[in-house]
Amino acid sequence: MLPKLSPIIALALCVCLAPAGAAAEELDGDAVLALMDKAHTMAKDQFFVFDVVTEEAGKKARNLRFQVTLNDKSWRRVTFLDPGDVKDMRVLTLDTSRIWLWLPAYKKIRKMASHAKAQGFMGTALSSEDTSLVTYGNLFQGKILSQDDKIWTVEGTRREGADVAYAKIVFEVRKDIKMPQALHYLNDKGLEVKTETRTSYECKDGLCNPRVMTMIDHTRGDMKSTMVRREWKYNQGVDDSHFTVRAMQRG
Amino acid sequence: MRTPPLRAALIVWLAAALAAPATALAEGEESGQEEGGQPAELDEPFVDPLAGKLEPAPMPGAEPAEEGLPTFDTDKFQLTWGGRVQSDLRFRVLGKSMGSFYTRPEAPYGPFEAPTGVSRNENIFKLKLDAKYGKFAAKVDMDFVYLGYPDKVAGVEDLSERGKVDPFYLQAHALYVEATDLFFDGFDLRVGQQLVQWGMADQFNPTNSLNAADMEDILLFGEQMANLMVKADFSPLDSLTLSGVLVPIFKPALLPRTGPLALAATDRMPMVEQHLRHQIVAENAMVSRLGFPTIVESTHIELPDASFGNMQAGARVGLSTDWLDAAVSYYYGRNDFPVATRNHTEQETLLLCDPANDAVCVNGRLRTAVELVYPREHVFGFNAAGEIPLDWMVDQLGGIGWRLELGVFLPERVDITVSQGDMVIAGFPQPGGEYAYDLQGGRRPTVIADEPFAKWTLGLDYSFGRWVYLNLMWVHGMVDEFGAGDFFSEGWAVRKSWVADDVPAGDLQNCVFQERLGLLPARTCGRQYAREITRPRIGDYLAVVIDTKFLEDRGLFRLFFMWDLSGYYESHFDEVQGKRVKKYLSLFGDGFSAILYPELDYNFGNGLELGIGALFQFGKDYTKFGDPAAGGSLVWTRARYSW
């Protein structure tokens, strides 16, 4: 007969005997997306500067530079820095249905209508909607397709009523940093229309971000935009008021 | 009490086990794990995939410039700048003229003209500066414009003046200082040269009353001129903004360069009173047939003086919700387009013959000096914008954007005084004095009635996929239209008036003289002989914009079409019916008036854009867009480099 264990020891044994990663294996797709979303919004605020080069077969590459500020509420402000024809254009995104643009040529704020979200984002392989996505669990229901010791492959299916064009996104989420290494965007017909990769991760103080992101649009001859992070600051104390139309108008 | 060693070891072990996050998975990975499972530090190999692809290439080893990047450090001064060089070259493909060989008051006489040829040859240097220091900021947006063709060079002396040979001008779109959260949170103050545009519609904004219209460049329709203002905003909530603006000095609208052609349109009587217009048309025609046509000798603009009473002010309450942006506004000031308030005519005796036909001469002219004023107005504005959802039809179908901008105008009444000096017509002396209007109560004729009227723009837009964008607008009232007159209340703008050529000069002369002598009832001649083409004072227009992007957003083909749907009417006396009749001029015939504005732009990337386009204006001379003063049809090119 086994001796009677005290509750603390029993609990300790349970934890101890559980194989490493068992807790993770039990995660369902939604939980993985939730982990990823949390990782994306863990910082109180983050600030980036990106260089973007968009390449198409047989055409001259195009450059773009922009800065992004985002906070833990998934609010995001983008300001274009270069080239001059888009310089000072600003985008405020509170969620996929609340996007405002500041058009410097017209000195006017315009709320982006949903019909415009499929339009290209400054000639890149990204759409305006792509740039508005910060978290995914609120828009997609996750289902684990497969996993190994490094990667969860999660199929995200658009939730009922979610304001997003993609029917599905298949995420390859790194287990070590809870961040995606690839996203496969599928349309309503199940075709992969875009592929995004995120590589060269850097982590500081528990915050991780890729230095390099690529987006390939398969519907446009595999047009490819490569984004390289040039600046990264975090937890600078950016107030929520920075993410308002009033603040965006001010610049 | 001592803890037993075994139990202590277990607790330590257990604490360590529990401290590790349940999702800590990695085997042999980085040291130090933060909450959520991310490693505290990680630095994966990075090879810059953009190396050699950026233009201009970054300096080797150079760190990205910190300047201009927001640090949210209120103690750091930040200065950002940008600019643009733009060259505009335009050609008028079909010249326009108004008037006759005698129309211009001084030699060389002749009609007012907008000739075929180069209509604009301009180089613009734009400089934009933004300085920010914590809550305070300053903004500069200046255009330095070289006109590219000599000004009026009258003599050799002028050839020594750079300003005449190589003229230029400066324009400040913004030159102001700004403080945010001044005194208390949510209170912003902006002082200086600025634009305050409250209208939510595209280009056609009846509630943008604070700044004057800038129509100098017709291709930039909807532009306004900055003016010195004091603007205060208070945002108690992110979604609610209360604004107040004070404009100390009134600034008039800038008119198109071809605007002076309208001075030849002496037949466009501004009076509201129809019978009086007809009477003057008949009398002018009679005098003209006697060799004394009417011309505009001069115009005098009465700008409001810089008194407290002439300051303008506006207020607005704006609300932004998830499904609707809306605002109400109020403005008290002046309309920025002038209206005539005094016409004084003097007779000139001067034999002038048509250089093209010596047999056609005039004996002189009735030279009219016109005084113009800017009428006061109250403008109550309402703006709203939102989206009509379509996802109830097809899931994920984007909604149709809509915008409504409504301005309700309460204008000050403006009357006109018409007078003349002593004249001799057909040998009969006419003593000078004020015109006998024969209006009820002895009042003067009205140019702007103090009746409320409305202007609005209702717009819908939609994107068809990634490449095609459609914008439809119903524009009720263009920026230069003022005064009651639409389908709510009758009011007409005269576009042309005349007496038919087949009316014998003797009949017309006899009629006018008999009427003057009281032998015929008043208003007889005008009623019988005057012909007029009119349209509602506030016109209706359909505007269509179709944008087609191509070559992955590099190219843009834009087609703008605007059709004047106001309706033109010709009125005259019908002998058979014995009364004046009004005939509707078909929108597809004599009443047709439209703009077609195709534009092709190509963005070469890295700031260079080239554009080519045309502005075709269709319609008879009396129509809105066929009016020679609108400048005629143009072909244009534009090169622009921005940084």
PDB file of C-alpha atoms in Angstrom, chain A residues 6 8-9 11-13 15-17 20-21 23-25 27 35 38-40 42 45 47 49 51-56 59-65 67 69 81-88 90 97-98 100 104-108 110-116 118-124 129 149-150 152 158-166 174-179 188 194 199-208 211-212 217 219-220 223 226-231 233 236-246 249-251, chain B residues 6-7 10-11 13-14 17-18 22-27 29-30 33-51 53-56 58 64-66 68-72 76 80-83 126 128 130 132 139 141 173-174 178-181 185-188 190 195 197 199-203 205 208 223 231 233 235 238 241 320-325 386-387 395-401 403 461-469 471 549 551-554 558 602-609 642-643:
ATOM      1  CA  SER A   6       0.381  15.228   1.851  1.00  0.00           C
ATOM      2  CA  ILE A   8       1.558  19.616  -1.298  1.00  0.00           C
ATOM      3  CA  ILE A   9       3.710  16.658  -2.137  1.00  0.00           C
ATOM      4  CA  LEU A  11       0.721  18.445  -6.243  1.00  0.00           C
ATOM      5  CA  ALA A  12       4.473  18.631  -6.570  1.00  0.00           C
ATOM      6  CA  LEU A  13       4.586  15.141  -7.950  1.00  0.00           C
ATOM      7  CA  VAL A  15       3.878  18.864 -11.731  1.00  0.00           C
ATOM      8  CA  CYS A  16       7.102  16.898 -11.596  1.00  0.00           C
ATOM      9  CA  LEU A  17       5.817  13.851 -13.337  1.00  0.00           C
ATOM     10  CA  ALA A  20       8.032  18.850 -20.242  1.00  0.00           C
ATOM     11  CA  GLY A  21       5.749  20.689 -22.555  1.00  0.00           C
ATOM     12  CA  ALA A  23       0.930  21.875 -20.647  1.00  0.00           C
ATOM     13  CA  ALA A  24       1.753  23.259 -24.050  1.00  0.00           C
ATOM     14  CA  GLU A  25       0.576  20.152 -25.825  1.00  0.00           C
ATOM     15  CA  LEU A  27      -3.120  24.045 -25.640  1.00  0.00           C
ATOM     16  CA  LEU A  35      -0.463  33.443 -26.403  1.00  0.00           C
ATOM     17  CA  LYS A  38      -0.369  38.445 -25.695  1.00  0.00           C
ATOM     18  CA  ALA A  39       3.189  38.397 -26.948  1.00  0.00           C
ATOM     19  CA  HIS A  40       2.298  41.012 -29.526  1.00  0.00           C
ATOM     20  CA  MET A  42       2.924  42.599 -23.967  1.00  0.00           C
ATOM     21  CA  ASP A  45       3.935  50.603 -26.047  1.00  0.00           C
ATOM     22  CA  PHE A  47       7.823  52.106 -31.551  1.00  0.00           C
ATOM     23  CA  VAL A  49      10.848  52.365 -37.949  1.00  0.00           C
ATOM     24  CA  ASP A  51      12.283  50.241 -44.377  1.00  0.00           C
ATOM     25  CA  VAL A  52      10.220  48.505 -47.003  1.00  0.00           C
ATOM     26  CA  VAL A  53      11.332  47.454 -50.435  1.00  0.00           C
ATOM     27  CA  THR A  54       8.717  46.101 -52.802  1.00  0.00           C
ATOM     28  CA  GLU A  55       9.889  43.996 -55.701  1.00  0.00           C
ATOM     29  CA  GLU A  56       8.050  42.759 -58.726  1.00  0.00           C
ATOM     30  CA  LYS A  59      10.044  46.232 -62.450  1.00  0.00           C
ATOM     31  CA  LYS A  60      12.144  48.617 -60.492  1.00  0.00           C
ATOM     32  CA  ALA A  61      11.968  48.118 -56.745  1.00  0.00           C
ATOM     33  CA  ARG A  62      10.183  50.722 -54.694  1.00  0.00           C
ATOM     34  CA  ASN A  63      11.202  52.004 -51.292  1.00  0.00           C
ATOM     35  CA  LEU A  64       9.123  53.147 -48.392  1.00  0.00           C
ATOM     36  CA  ARG A  65       9.952  54.123 -44.852  1.00  0.00           C
ATOM     37  CA  GLN A  67       7.248  54.523 -38.340  1.00  0.00           C
ATOM     38  CA  THR A  69       3.700  53.244 -32.624  1.00  0.00           C
ATOM     39  CA  LEU A  81       8.565  59.150 -43.574  1.00  0.00           C
ATOM     40  CA  ASP A  82       9.708  58.507 -47.103  1.00  0.00           C
ATOM     41  CA  PRO A  83       9.467  58.980 -50.064  1.00  0.00           C
ATOM     42  CA  GLY A  84       8.335  62.560 -50.232  1.00  0.00           C
ATOM     43  CA  ASP A  85       5.079  61.933 -52.063  1.00  0.00           C
ATOM     44  CA  VAL A  86       3.702  60.003 -49.092  1.00  0.00           C
ATOM     45  CA  LYS A  87       5.646  61.742 -46.374  1.00  0.00           C
ATOM     46  CA  ASP A  88       3.589  62.728 -43.347  1.00  0.00           C
ATOM     47  CA  ARG A  90      -0.712  59.085 -41.127  1.00  0.00           C
ATOM     48  CA  SER A  97     -13.216  48.729 -38.588  1.00  0.00           C
ATOM     49  CA  ARG A  98     -11.877  51.914 -37.046  1.00  0.00           C
ATOM     50  CA  TRP A 100      -8.534  56.957 -39.914  1.00  0.00           C
ATOM     51  CA  PRO A 104      -1.419  65.898 -45.736  1.00  0.00           C
ATOM     52  CA  ALA A 105      -2.107  67.056 -49.281  1.00  0.00           C
ATOM     53  CA  TYR A 106      -5.703  67.762 -48.314  1.00  0.00           C
ATOM     54  CA  LYS A 107      -4.986  68.543 -44.663  1.00  0.00           C
ATOM     55  CA  LYS A 108      -7.921  66.357 -43.871  1.00  0.00           C
ATOM     56  CA  ARG A 110     -10.782  60.706 -43.410  1.00  0.00           C
ATOM     57  CA  LYS A 111     -12.191  57.575 -41.825  1.00  0.00           C
ATOM     58  CA  MET A 112     -11.333  54.616 -43.976  1.00  0.00           C
ATOM     59  CA  ALA A 113     -14.415  52.942 -45.325  1.00  0.00           C
ATOM     60  CA  SER A 114     -14.475  49.174 -45.247  1.00  0.00           C
ATOM     61  CA  HIS A 115     -14.605  49.027 -49.039  1.00  0.00           C
ATOM     62  CA  ALA A 116     -11.151  50.577 -49.180  1.00  0.00           C
ATOM     63  CA  ALA A 118      -8.637  45.676 -49.764  1.00  0.00           C
ATOM     64  CA  GLN A 119      -6.742  48.398 -51.566  1.00  0.00           C
ATOM     65  CA  GLY A 120      -2.985  48.184 -51.654  1.00  0.00           C
ATOM     66  CA  PHE A 121      -0.997  49.807 -48.934  1.00  0.00           C
ATOM     67  CA  MET A 122       1.215  52.373 -50.628  1.00  0.00           C
ATOM     68  CA  GLY A 123       2.092  50.102 -53.481  1.00  0.00           C
ATOM     69  CA  THR A 124       3.336  47.303 -51.247  1.00  0.00           C
ATOM     70  CA  GLU A 129      -6.270  45.634 -43.772  1.00  0.00           C
ATOM     71  CA  ASP A 149       8.916  20.652 -30.608  1.00  0.00           C
ATOM     72  CA  LYS A 150       9.431  24.083 -32.126  1.00  0.00           C
ATOM     73  CA  TRP A 152       2.548  25.072 -33.552  1.00  0.00           C
ATOM     74  CA  ARG A 158     -12.574  33.814 -39.449  1.00  0.00           C
ATOM     75  CA  ARG A 159     -15.022  34.215 -36.616  1.00  0.00           C
ATOM     76  CA  GLU A 160     -18.637  34.947 -37.342  1.00  0.00           C
ATOM     77  CA  GLY A 161     -19.019  38.659 -37.969  1.00  0.00           C
ATOM     78  CA  ALA A 162     -15.307  39.376 -37.846  1.00  0.00           C
ATOM     79  CA  ASP A 163     -14.479  42.371 -40.013  1.00  0.00           C
ATOM     80  CA  VAL A 164     -11.601  40.863 -41.948  1.00  0.00           C
ATOM     81  CA  ALA A 165     -11.324  39.757 -45.553  1.00  0.00           C
ATOM     82  CA  TYR A 166      -9.291  36.590 -45.099  1.00  0.00           C
ATOM     83  CA  ARG A 174       7.291  29.476 -32.633  1.00  0.00           C
ATOM     84  CA  LYS A 175       7.003  27.812 -29.301  1.00  0.00           C
ATOM     85  CA  ASP A 176      10.022  29.521 -27.849  1.00  0.00           C
ATOM     86  CA  ILE A 177       8.858  33.069 -28.282  1.00  0.00           C
ATOM     87  CA  LYS A 178       5.132  32.624 -29.005  1.00  0.00           C
ATOM     88  CA  MET A 179       5.563  34.618 -32.161  1.00  0.00           C
ATOM     89  CA  ASP A 188     -12.857  32.313 -49.242  1.00  0.00           C
ATOM     90  CA  LYS A 194      -0.456  35.875 -49.421  1.00  0.00           C
ATOM     91  CA  THR A 199      12.571  36.183 -39.131  1.00  0.00           C
ATOM     92  CA  SER A 200      15.660  37.375 -37.293  1.00  0.00           C
ATOM     93  CA  TYR A 201      13.851  37.809 -34.029  1.00  0.00           C
ATOM     94  CA  GLU A 202      15.284  39.936 -31.326  1.00  0.00           C
ATOM     95  CA  CYS A 203      14.107  39.809 -27.728  1.00  0.00           C
ATOM     96  CA  LYS A 204      14.768  42.348 -25.049  1.00  0.00           C
ATOM     97  CA  ASP A 205      13.336  42.331 -21.578  1.00  0.00           C
ATOM     98  CA  GLY A 206      11.023  39.552 -22.623  1.00  0.00           C
ATOM     99  CA  LEU A 207       9.683  41.424 -25.658  1.00  0.00           C
ATOM    100  CA  CYS A 208      10.321  39.839 -29.004  1.00  0.00           C
ATOM    101  CA  ARG A 211      13.864  42.347 -37.685  1.00  0.00           C
ATOM    102  CA  VAL A 212      12.744  41.098 -41.053  1.00  0.00           C
ATOM    103  CA  ASP A 217       1.158  38.510 -52.721  1.00  0.00           C
ATOM    104  CA  THR A 219      -2.375  37.229 -56.663  1.00  0.00           C
ATOM    105  CA  ARG A 220      -0.008  39.847 -58.047  1.00  0.00           C
ATOM    106  CA  MET A 223       4.965  40.692 -55.615  1.00  0.00           C
ATOM    107  CA  THR A 226      10.461  43.075 -47.494  1.00  0.00           C
ATOM    108  CA  MET A 227      10.309  45.074 -44.296  1.00  0.00           C
ATOM    109  CA  VAL A 228      13.375  45.565 -42.189  1.00  0.00           C
ATOM    110  CA  ARG A 229      13.120  47.062 -38.771  1.00  0.00           C
ATOM    111  CA  ARG A 230      15.539  49.931 -38.280  1.00  0.00           C
ATOM    112  CA  GLU A 231      14.427  51.225 -34.921  1.00  0.00           C
ATOM    113  CA  LYS A 233      11.867  51.339 -28.723  1.00  0.00           C
ATOM    114  CA  GLN A 236       8.454  54.873 -23.510  1.00  0.00           C
ATOM    115  CA  GLY A 237       5.309  55.875 -21.697  1.00  0.00           C
ATOM    116  CA  VAL A 238       3.202  56.644 -24.745  1.00  0.00           C
ATOM    117  CA  ASP A 239      -0.139  57.873 -23.540  1.00  0.00           C
ATOM    118  CA  ASP A 240      -3.419  56.544 -24.922  1.00  0.00           C
ATOM    119  CA  SER A 241      -4.135  60.045 -26.114  1.00  0.00           C
ATOM    120  CA  HIS A 242      -1.470  59.528 -28.766  1.00  0.00           C
ATOM    121  CA  PHE A 243      -3.896  57.144 -30.443  1.00  0.00           C
ATOM    122  CA  THR A 244      -6.664  59.620 -31.067  1.00  0.00           C
ATOM    123  CA  VAL A 245      -7.817  61.421 -34.155  1.00  0.00           C
ATOM    124  CA  ARG A 246      -7.049  64.668 -32.418  1.00  0.00           C
ATOM    125  CA  GLN A 249      -4.229  65.478 -36.803  1.00  0.00           C
ATOM    126  CA  ARG A 250      -1.688  67.370 -34.762  1.00  0.00           C
ATOM    127  CA  GLY A 251       1.127  65.118 -35.909  1.00  0.00           C
TER     128      GLY A 251
ATOM    129  CA  LEU B   6      12.517  17.171   3.663  1.00  0.00           C
ATOM    130  CA  ARG B   7       9.514  19.420   3.629  1.00  0.00           C
ATOM    131  CA  LEU B  10      10.047  19.888  -1.345  1.00  0.00           C
ATOM    132  CA  ILE B  11       8.729  23.401  -1.005  1.00  0.00           C
ATOM    133  CA  TRP B  13      11.557  22.372  -5.493  1.00  0.00           C
ATOM    134  CA  LEU B  14       7.835  22.922  -5.847  1.00  0.00           C
ATOM    135  CA  ALA B  17       8.616  24.093 -10.594  1.00  0.00           C
ATOM    136  CA  LEU B  18       5.595  26.345 -10.286  1.00  0.00           C
ATOM    137  CA  ALA B  22       3.361  26.245 -17.851  1.00  0.00           C
ATOM    138  CA  THR B  23       4.149  27.065 -21.416  1.00  0.00           C
ATOM    139  CA  ALA B  24       7.869  27.058 -20.954  1.00  0.00           C
ATOM    140  CA  LEU B  25       8.778  24.521 -23.482  1.00  0.00           C
ATOM    141  CA  ALA B  26      11.979  25.013 -24.951  1.00  0.00           C
ATOM    142  CA  GLU B  27      14.697  22.663 -24.461  1.00  0.00           C
ATOM    143  CA  GLU B  29      17.053  27.499 -25.010  1.00  0.00           C
ATOM    144  CA  GLU B  30      18.025  30.921 -23.890  1.00  0.00           C
ATOM    145  CA  GLN B  33      12.313  33.553 -19.378  1.00  0.00           C
ATOM    146  CA  GLU B  34       9.890  36.415 -18.943  1.00  0.00           C
ATOM    147  CA  GLU B  35       6.208  36.269 -18.230  1.00  0.00           C
ATOM    148  CA  GLY B  36       4.430  34.768 -21.188  1.00  0.00           C
ATOM    149  CA  GLY B  37       7.298  32.545 -22.067  1.00  0.00           C
ATOM    150  CA  GLN B  38       9.381  34.887 -24.152  1.00  0.00           C
ATOM    151  CA  PRO B  39      13.053  34.722 -23.581  1.00  0.00           C
ATOM    152  CA  ALA B  40      14.357  37.828 -21.917  1.00  0.00           C
ATOM    153  CA  GLU B  41      17.125  38.165 -24.456  1.00  0.00           C
ATOM    154  CA  LEU B  42      17.469  36.795 -27.937  1.00  0.00           C
ATOM    155  CA  ASP B  43      19.446  38.016 -30.864  1.00  0.00           C
ATOM    156  CA  GLU B  44      19.075  35.849 -33.914  1.00  0.00           C
ATOM    157  CA  PRO B  45      21.371  36.277 -36.864  1.00  0.00           C
ATOM    158  CA  PHE B  46      20.436  39.180 -39.079  1.00  0.00           C
ATOM    159  CA  VAL B  47      21.554  39.804 -42.593  1.00  0.00           C
ATOM    160  CA  ASP B  48      20.034  42.920 -44.054  1.00  0.00           C
ATOM    161  CA  PRO B  49      17.981  41.756 -47.027  1.00  0.00           C
ATOM    162  CA  LEU B  50      17.647  45.325 -48.217  1.00  0.00           C
ATOM    163  CA  ALA B  51      21.355  45.931 -48.458  1.00  0.00           C
ATOM    164  CA  LYS B  53      18.313  47.866 -52.535  1.00  0.00           C
ATOM    165  CA  LEU B  54      17.599  51.123 -50.784  1.00  0.00           C
ATOM    166  CA  GLU B  55      17.748  54.398 -52.657  1.00  0.00           C
ATOM    167  CA  PRO B  56      19.622  56.329 -51.571  1.00  0.00           C
ATOM    168  CA  PRO B  58      22.467  54.204 -46.309  1.00  0.00           C
ATOM    169  CA  PRO B  64      19.468  55.407 -38.551  1.00  0.00           C
ATOM    170  CA  ALA B  65      19.031  59.065 -37.820  1.00  0.00           C
ATOM    171  CA  GLU B  66      17.324  59.668 -34.536  1.00  0.00           C
ATOM    172  CA  GLY B  68      12.474  63.232 -36.285  1.00  0.00           C
ATOM    173  CA  LEU B  69      11.647  59.989 -34.593  1.00  0.00           C
ATOM    174  CA  PRO B  70       9.187  60.401 -31.788  1.00  0.00           C
ATOM    175  CA  THR B  71      10.640  59.729 -28.406  1.00  0.00           C
ATOM    176  CA  PHE B  72       7.652  60.988 -26.438  1.00  0.00           C
ATOM    177  CA  LYS B  76      13.376  67.074 -26.643  1.00  0.00           C
ATOM    178  CA  THR B  80      11.165  67.646 -39.328  1.00  0.00           C
ATOM    179  CA  TRP B  81      11.078  69.047 -42.781  1.00  0.00           C
ATOM    180  CA  GLY B  82      10.150  68.196 -46.292  1.00  0.00           C
ATOM    181  CA  GLY B  83       9.566  69.847 -49.559  1.00  0.00           C
ATOM    182  CA  LYS B 126       7.327  74.031 -51.407  1.00  0.00           C
ATOM    183  CA  LYS B 128       7.393  72.297 -45.005  1.00  0.00           C
ATOM    184  CA  ASP B 130       7.474  71.144 -38.311  1.00  0.00           C
ATOM    185  CA  LYS B 132       7.918  70.498 -31.868  1.00  0.00           C
ATOM    186  CA  LYS B 139       4.359  74.684 -38.586  1.00  0.00           C
ATOM    187  CA  ASP B 141       4.080  75.300 -45.270  1.00  0.00           C
ATOM    188  CA  HIS B 173      -0.529  77.545 -46.599  1.00  0.00           C
ATOM    189  CA  ALA B 174       0.437  77.286 -42.967  1.00  0.00           C
ATOM    190  CA  GLU B 178       0.242  75.569 -31.636  1.00  0.00           C
ATOM    191  CA  ALA B 179      -0.046  74.517 -28.036  1.00  0.00           C
ATOM    192  CA  THR B 180      -1.722  71.324 -26.924  1.00  0.00           C
ATOM    193  CA  ASP B 181      -3.206  70.657 -23.533  1.00  0.00           C
ATOM    194  CA  ASP B 185      -6.009  68.691 -20.579  1.00  0.00           C
ATOM    195  CA  GLY B 186      -7.811  68.672 -23.879  1.00  0.00           C
ATOM    196  CA  PHE B 187      -7.437  72.375 -24.613  1.00  0.00           C
ATOM    197  CA  ASP B 188      -5.486  73.222 -27.751  1.00  0.00           C
ATOM    198  CA  ARG B 190      -3.443  77.452 -32.617  1.00  0.00           C
ATOM    199  CA  LEU B 195      -6.682  76.544 -42.845  1.00  0.00           C
ATOM    200  CA  GLN B 197     -11.793  73.237 -43.008  1.00  0.00           C
ATOM    201  CA  GLY B 199     -16.398  70.207 -44.313  1.00  0.00           C
ATOM    202  CA  MET B 200     -16.408  66.447 -44.660  1.00  0.00           C
ATOM    203  CA  ALA B 201     -17.331  66.282 -48.336  1.00  0.00           C
ATOM    204  CA  ASP B 202     -14.805  66.021 -51.117  1.00  0.00           C
ATOM    205  CA  GLN B 203     -13.783  69.300 -52.739  1.00  0.00           C
ATOM    206  CA  ASN B 205     -17.589  72.093 -49.140  1.00  0.00           C
ATOM    207  CA  ASN B 208     -15.785  75.602 -45.277  1.00  0.00           C
ATOM    208  CA  GLU B 223      -8.487  74.845 -52.505  1.00  0.00           C
ATOM    209  CA  LYS B 231      -8.400  78.584 -33.131  1.00  0.00           C
ATOM    210  CA  ASP B 233     -10.249  73.324 -29.472  1.00  0.00           C
ATOM    211  CA  SER B 235     -11.803  67.833 -26.334  1.00  0.00           C
ATOM    212  CA  ASP B 238     -11.629  61.655 -27.400  1.00  0.00           C
ATOM    213  CA  THR B 241     -14.387  68.249 -29.819  1.00  0.00           C
ATOM    214  CA  SER B 320     -17.042  60.807 -33.627  1.00  0.00           C
ATOM    215  CA  THR B 321     -18.617  57.440 -32.991  1.00  0.00           C
ATOM    216  CA  ASP B 322     -17.885  54.005 -34.357  1.00  0.00           C
ATOM    217  CA  TRP B 323     -20.587  54.306 -36.972  1.00  0.00           C
ATOM    218  CA  LEU B 324     -20.874  58.008 -37.587  1.00  0.00           C
ATOM    219  CA  ASP B 325     -18.784  61.145 -37.591  1.00  0.00           C
ATOM    220  CA  GLY B 386     -20.427  57.059 -42.300  1.00  0.00           C
ATOM    221  CA  GLU B 387     -20.880  53.845 -44.128  1.00  0.00           C
ATOM    222  CA  ASP B 395     -20.447  38.507 -46.156  1.00  0.00           C
ATOM    223  CA  GLN B 396     -17.275  40.577 -46.131  1.00  0.00           C
ATOM    224  CA  LEU B 397     -18.622  42.986 -48.730  1.00  0.00           C
ATOM    225  CA  GLY B 398     -17.306  46.395 -47.812  1.00  0.00           C
ATOM    226  CA  GLY B 399     -19.814  49.116 -47.100  1.00  0.00           C
ATOM    227  CA  ILE B 400     -20.489  52.184 -49.215  1.00  0.00           C
ATOM    228  CA  GLY B 401     -18.968  55.313 -47.791  1.00  0.00           C
ATOM    229  CA  ARG B 403     -20.799  61.961 -46.664  1.00  0.00           C
ATOM    230  CA  ASP B 461     -17.880  56.232 -52.686  1.00  0.00           C
ATOM    231  CA  TYR B 462     -16.927  52.658 -53.209  1.00  0.00           C
ATOM    232  CA  SER B 463     -13.899  50.590 -54.163  1.00  0.00           C
ATOM    233  CA  PHE B 464     -14.383  47.826 -56.666  1.00  0.00           C
ATOM    234  CA  GLY B 465     -11.608  45.484 -55.745  1.00  0.00           C
ATOM    235  CA  ARG B 466      -8.131  46.728 -55.459  1.00  0.00           C
ATOM    236  CA  TRP B 467      -7.904  48.921 -58.485  1.00  0.00           C
ATOM    237  CA  VAL B 468     -11.077  50.819 -59.160  1.00  0.00           C
ATOM    238  CA  TYR B 469     -12.595  53.528 -56.998  1.00  0.00           C
ATOM    239  CA  ASN B 471     -17.003  58.556 -56.100  1.00  0.00           C
ATOM    240  CA  LYS B 549      -4.920  52.182 -60.531  1.00  0.00           C
ATOM    241  CA  LEU B 551       0.942  48.685 -62.532  1.00  0.00           C
ATOM    242  CA  GLU B 552       0.681  47.918 -58.830  1.00  0.00           C
ATOM    243  CA  ASP B 553      -0.368  51.386 -57.767  1.00  0.00           C
ATOM    244  CA  ARG B 554       2.334  53.093 -59.788  1.00  0.00           C
ATOM    245  CA  ARG B 558      -8.536  59.443 -62.986  1.00  0.00           C
ATOM    246  CA  TYR B 602       2.694  57.805 -62.827  1.00  0.00           C
ATOM    247  CA  ASN B 603       4.655  57.417 -59.641  1.00  0.00           C
ATOM    248  CA  PHE B 604       8.214  56.404 -60.345  1.00  0.00           C
ATOM    249  CA  GLY B 605       8.858  55.826 -56.671  1.00  0.00           C
ATOM    250  CA  ASN B 606      11.255  57.620 -54.383  1.00  0.00           C
ATOM    251  CA  GLY B 607       9.307  60.845 -54.721  1.00  0.00           C
ATOM    252  CA  LEU B 608       9.070  61.410 -58.453  1.00  0.00           C
ATOM    253  CA  GLU B 609       5.661  61.746 -60.094  1.00  0.00           C
ATOM    254  CA  SER B 642       8.916  65.407 -53.196  1.00  0.00           C
ATOM    255  CA  TRP B 643      11.239  64.669 -50.334  1.00  0.00           C
TER     256      TRP B 643
END
